[in-house]
């Protein structure tokens, strides 16, 4: 007898098959047991009728608890009234392990409790659907770059220097010296872009964020393309194509999961290039026009980003920020050096910044000056400044935060549900 996954039962109507899974829910009425079984790919109702199975099998159903593991054999029947459209008429049932009383019962629980039970919480339909969508987002992003000739380059995790400011560095002993967990693979991608043209890294990044917000993790995943011979405009073009491609891919491939989490997909359907672009100057003006007192030179907070994004249906680029509030490597605007050729992409619906990027400084003198101004240790950056000594070219890149993208595409209130095992300022368990 074939073992089939629940997601494939439609192809086996009328056949006797085997399903290996867990009990999600159970009810009984006299001579019948109704089991909702899940196997990771979906849910199906299994009907155990007293007359159709052995006495031992029927009695065994009495002891089945939530999340008990089992193997069931039965005939697949199409039934429009059944959740999912199919049922299993059970012929044999073999419990593997009777689960202890399950902490994550089907009633509502508080979020702290669920976070402590994250290893079990993952089994619920909503969390499993989010993880499948996360998978689709990641595979969509990788296909996007692979199909455009980008080479995947893995950046190191243990690094001698900072990329995004020294205040959020995690440090660790490295034999007789100190190493930092990578905040971004960017600096290494710049080296790789000079070797291979168009490259990207995709990996975990770490920031000791001391703020408890719904947008910040201390460990998050980032995809970071870097391109030689590309300027700020070319960089933004690639971003709008990437984001549109990824959203459309999820809408095509994960309709059912989006339904499970009750995502209103109305606005996602329209995510197509080109995206609006406004300068930082225009953004400041826009905030002040909308009743937010905002001074030129400050960085936007979450609330400011929401107000800006609300003015548009699509994600919006904010470009040319003041150099002072951006990282040391941002290329100054040749016409107005107090601003730089950076661009952030703000997602709609209050999700804030999902991408940060820009054109990089490509001349030796400027990069040396910026390293000094930021009080960074010059020795640790010798290799990086070498890139401006040997055949420097204009180049650009960006970083897309995977969890921010998942939060937006899934419409989640908090970033903690976007990653299997979130790491937050006050949480490193489980
Ligand atoms: O700091 S960024 O804006 N930019 C960089 O790290 C560049 N070095 C990327 C590059 O050009 N290669 O972070 C990029 C994105 C940001 O837009 C968020 O989507 C995400 O990374 N991000 C985070 N996600 C979750 N939690 C935290 N703490 C976080 N910080 C940034």
mmCIF file of N, CA and C and ligand atoms in Angstrom, residues 163-164 184 186 207 209 215-217 220 222 224 329 353-357 360 397-399 401 404 415, ligand 1:
data_model
loop_
_atom_site.group_PDB
_atom_site.id
_atom_site.type_symbol
_atom_site.label_atom_id
_atom_site.label_comp_id
_atom_site.label_asym_id
_atom_site.label_seq_id
_atom_site.Cartn_x
_atom_site.Cartn_y
_atom_site.Cartn_z
ATOM 1 N N UNK A 163 30.160 46.490 9.884
ATOM 2 C CA UNK A 163 29.669 47.037 8.608
ATOM 3 C C UNK A 163 28.613 48.093 8.881
ATOM 4 N N UNK A 164 27.781 47.863 9.876
ATOM 5 C CA UNK A 164 26.630 48.748 10.109
ATOM 6 C C UNK A 164 26.703 49.453 11.459
ATOM 7 N N UNK A 184 26.314 42.021 8.392
ATOM 8 C CA UNK A 184 25.975 42.140 6.974
ATOM 9 C C UNK A 184 27.131 41.530 6.188
ATOM 10 N N UNK A 186 27.875 42.529 3.259
ATOM 11 C CA UNK A 186 28.111 43.489 2.173
ATOM 12 C C UNK A 186 29.577 43.706 1.793
ATOM 13 N N UNK A 207 22.580 41.355 15.117
ATOM 14 C CA UNK A 207 22.695 42.721 15.646
ATOM 15 C C UNK A 207 22.185 42.754 17.073
ATOM 16 N N UNK A 209 20.472 44.467 18.983
ATOM 17 C CA UNK A 209 19.483 45.547 19.017
ATOM 18 C C UNK A 209 18.935 45.626 20.429
ATOM 19 N N UNK A 215 9.710 44.993 14.897
ATOM 20 C CA UNK A 215 10.429 44.866 13.627
ATOM 21 C C UNK A 215 11.872 44.388 13.783
ATOM 22 N N UNK A 216 12.325 44.220 15.029
ATOM 23 C CA UNK A 216 13.742 43.904 15.229
ATOM 24 C C UNK A 216 13.984 42.545 15.855
ATOM 25 N N UNK A 217 14.844 41.768 15.222
ATOM 26 C CA UNK A 217 15.356 40.522 15.779
ATOM 27 C C UNK A 217 16.840 40.749 16.060
ATOM 28 N N UNK A 220 18.796 37.644 12.188
ATOM 29 C CA UNK A 220 17.849 37.654 11.076
ATOM 30 C C UNK A 220 18.581 37.285 9.795
ATOM 31 N N UNK A 222 19.357 37.754 5.728
ATOM 32 C CA UNK A 222 19.377 38.839 4.763
ATOM 33 C C UNK A 222 19.901 38.313 3.430
ATOM 34 N N UNK A 224 21.749 39.707 0.089
ATOM 35 C CA UNK A 224 22.501 40.914 -0.245
ATOM 36 C C UNK A 224 23.195 40.791 -1.606
ATOM 37 N N UNK A 329 30.143 53.662 4.239
ATOM 38 C CA UNK A 329 30.512 53.303 2.850
ATOM 39 C C UNK A 329 29.634 53.966 1.785
ATOM 40 N N UNK A 353 10.635 49.767 6.690
ATOM 41 C CA UNK A 353 11.776 49.481 5.812
ATOM 42 C C UNK A 353 11.999 47.976 5.655
ATOM 43 N N UNK A 354 12.020 47.518 4.411
ATOM 44 C CA UNK A 354 12.361 46.105 4.175
ATOM 45 C C UNK A 354 13.714 45.973 3.479
ATOM 46 N N UNK A 355 14.154 47.061 2.815
ATOM 47 C CA UNK A 355 15.454 47.020 2.131
ATOM 48 C C UNK A 355 16.246 48.272 2.480
ATOM 49 N N UNK A 356 17.560 48.086 2.671
ATOM 50 C CA UNK A 356 18.461 49.223 2.773
ATOM 51 C C UNK A 356 19.607 48.992 1.792
ATOM 52 N N UNK A 357 20.009 50.032 1.098
ATOM 53 C CA UNK A 357 21.112 49.841 0.151
ATOM 54 C C UNK A 357 21.563 51.144 -0.457
ATOM 55 N N UNK A 360 28.110 52.594 -3.504
ATOM 56 C CA UNK A 360 29.223 52.599 -2.553
ATOM 57 C C UNK A 360 30.288 53.611 -2.953
ATOM 58 N N UNK A 397 24.587 47.943 -4.237
ATOM 59 C CA UNK A 397 23.968 46.721 -3.725
ATOM 60 C C UNK A 397 22.964 47.057 -2.651
ATOM 61 N N UNK A 398 22.338 46.035 -2.138
ATOM 62 C CA UNK A 398 21.334 46.263 -1.091
ATOM 63 C C UNK A 398 21.137 45.011 -0.256
ATOM 64 N N UNK A 399 20.451 45.192 0.852
ATOM 65 C CA UNK A 399 20.127 44.055 1.721
ATOM 66 C C UNK A 399 18.623 44.017 1.961
ATOM 67 N N UNK A 401 15.819 42.289 4.196
ATOM 68 C CA UNK A 401 15.597 41.506 5.409
ATOM 69 C C UNK A 401 14.467 40.510 5.175
ATOM 70 N N UNK A 404 11.440 40.789 7.610
ATOM 71 C CA UNK A 404 10.593 41.964 7.358
ATOM 72 C C UNK A 404 9.695 41.700 6.156
ATOM 73 N N UNK A 415 7.321 40.537 14.214
ATOM 74 C CA UNK A 415 8.349 39.804 13.475
ATOM 75 C C UNK A 415 8.650 38.427 14.096
HETATM 76 O O1 LIG B 1 21.176 47.881 7.958
HETATM 77 S S1 LIG B 1 20.519 47.731 6.683
HETATM 78 O O2 LIG B 1 19.573 48.769 6.330
HETATM 79 N N1 LIG B 1 21.578 47.638 5.499
HETATM 80 C C1 LIG B 1 22.591 46.769 5.489
HETATM 81 O O3 LIG B 1 22.841 45.949 6.338
HETATM 82 C C2 LIG B 1 23.464 46.816 4.231
HETATM 83 N N2 LIG B 1 24.829 46.425 4.589
HETATM 84 C C3 LIG B 1 22.864 45.909 3.197
HETATM 85 C C4 LIG B 1 23.598 45.955 1.881
HETATM 86 O O4 LIG B 1 23.583 47.002 1.259
HETATM 87 N N3 LIG B 1 24.179 44.871 1.454
HETATM 88 O O5 LIG B 1 19.746 46.370 6.778
HETATM 89 C C5 LIG B 1 19.134 45.859 5.606
HETATM 90 C C6 LIG B 1 17.798 45.261 5.943
HETATM 91 C C7 LIG B 1 16.792 46.230 6.528
HETATM 92 O O6 LIG B 1 16.154 46.978 5.516
HETATM 93 C C8 LIG B 1 15.835 45.280 7.224
HETATM 94 O O7 LIG B 1 14.950 44.693 6.282
HETATM 95 C C9 LIG B 1 16.770 44.210 7.731
HETATM 96 O O8 LIG B 1 17.934 44.254 6.949
HETATM 97 N N4 LIG B 1 17.106 44.412 9.145
HETATM 98 C C10 LIG B 1 16.547 43.726 10.154
HETATM 99 N N5 LIG B 1 15.600 42.781 10.175
HETATM 100 C C11 LIG B 1 15.236 42.274 11.370
HETATM 101 N N6 LIG B 1 15.801 42.632 12.538
HETATM 102 C C12 LIG B 1 16.762 43.586 12.564
HETATM 103 N N7 LIG B 1 17.326 43.913 13.721
HETATM 104 C C13 LIG B 1 17.179 44.178 11.339
HETATM 105 N N8 LIG B 1 18.088 45.111 10.991
HETATM 106 C C14 LIG B 1 18.028 45.230 9.656
#
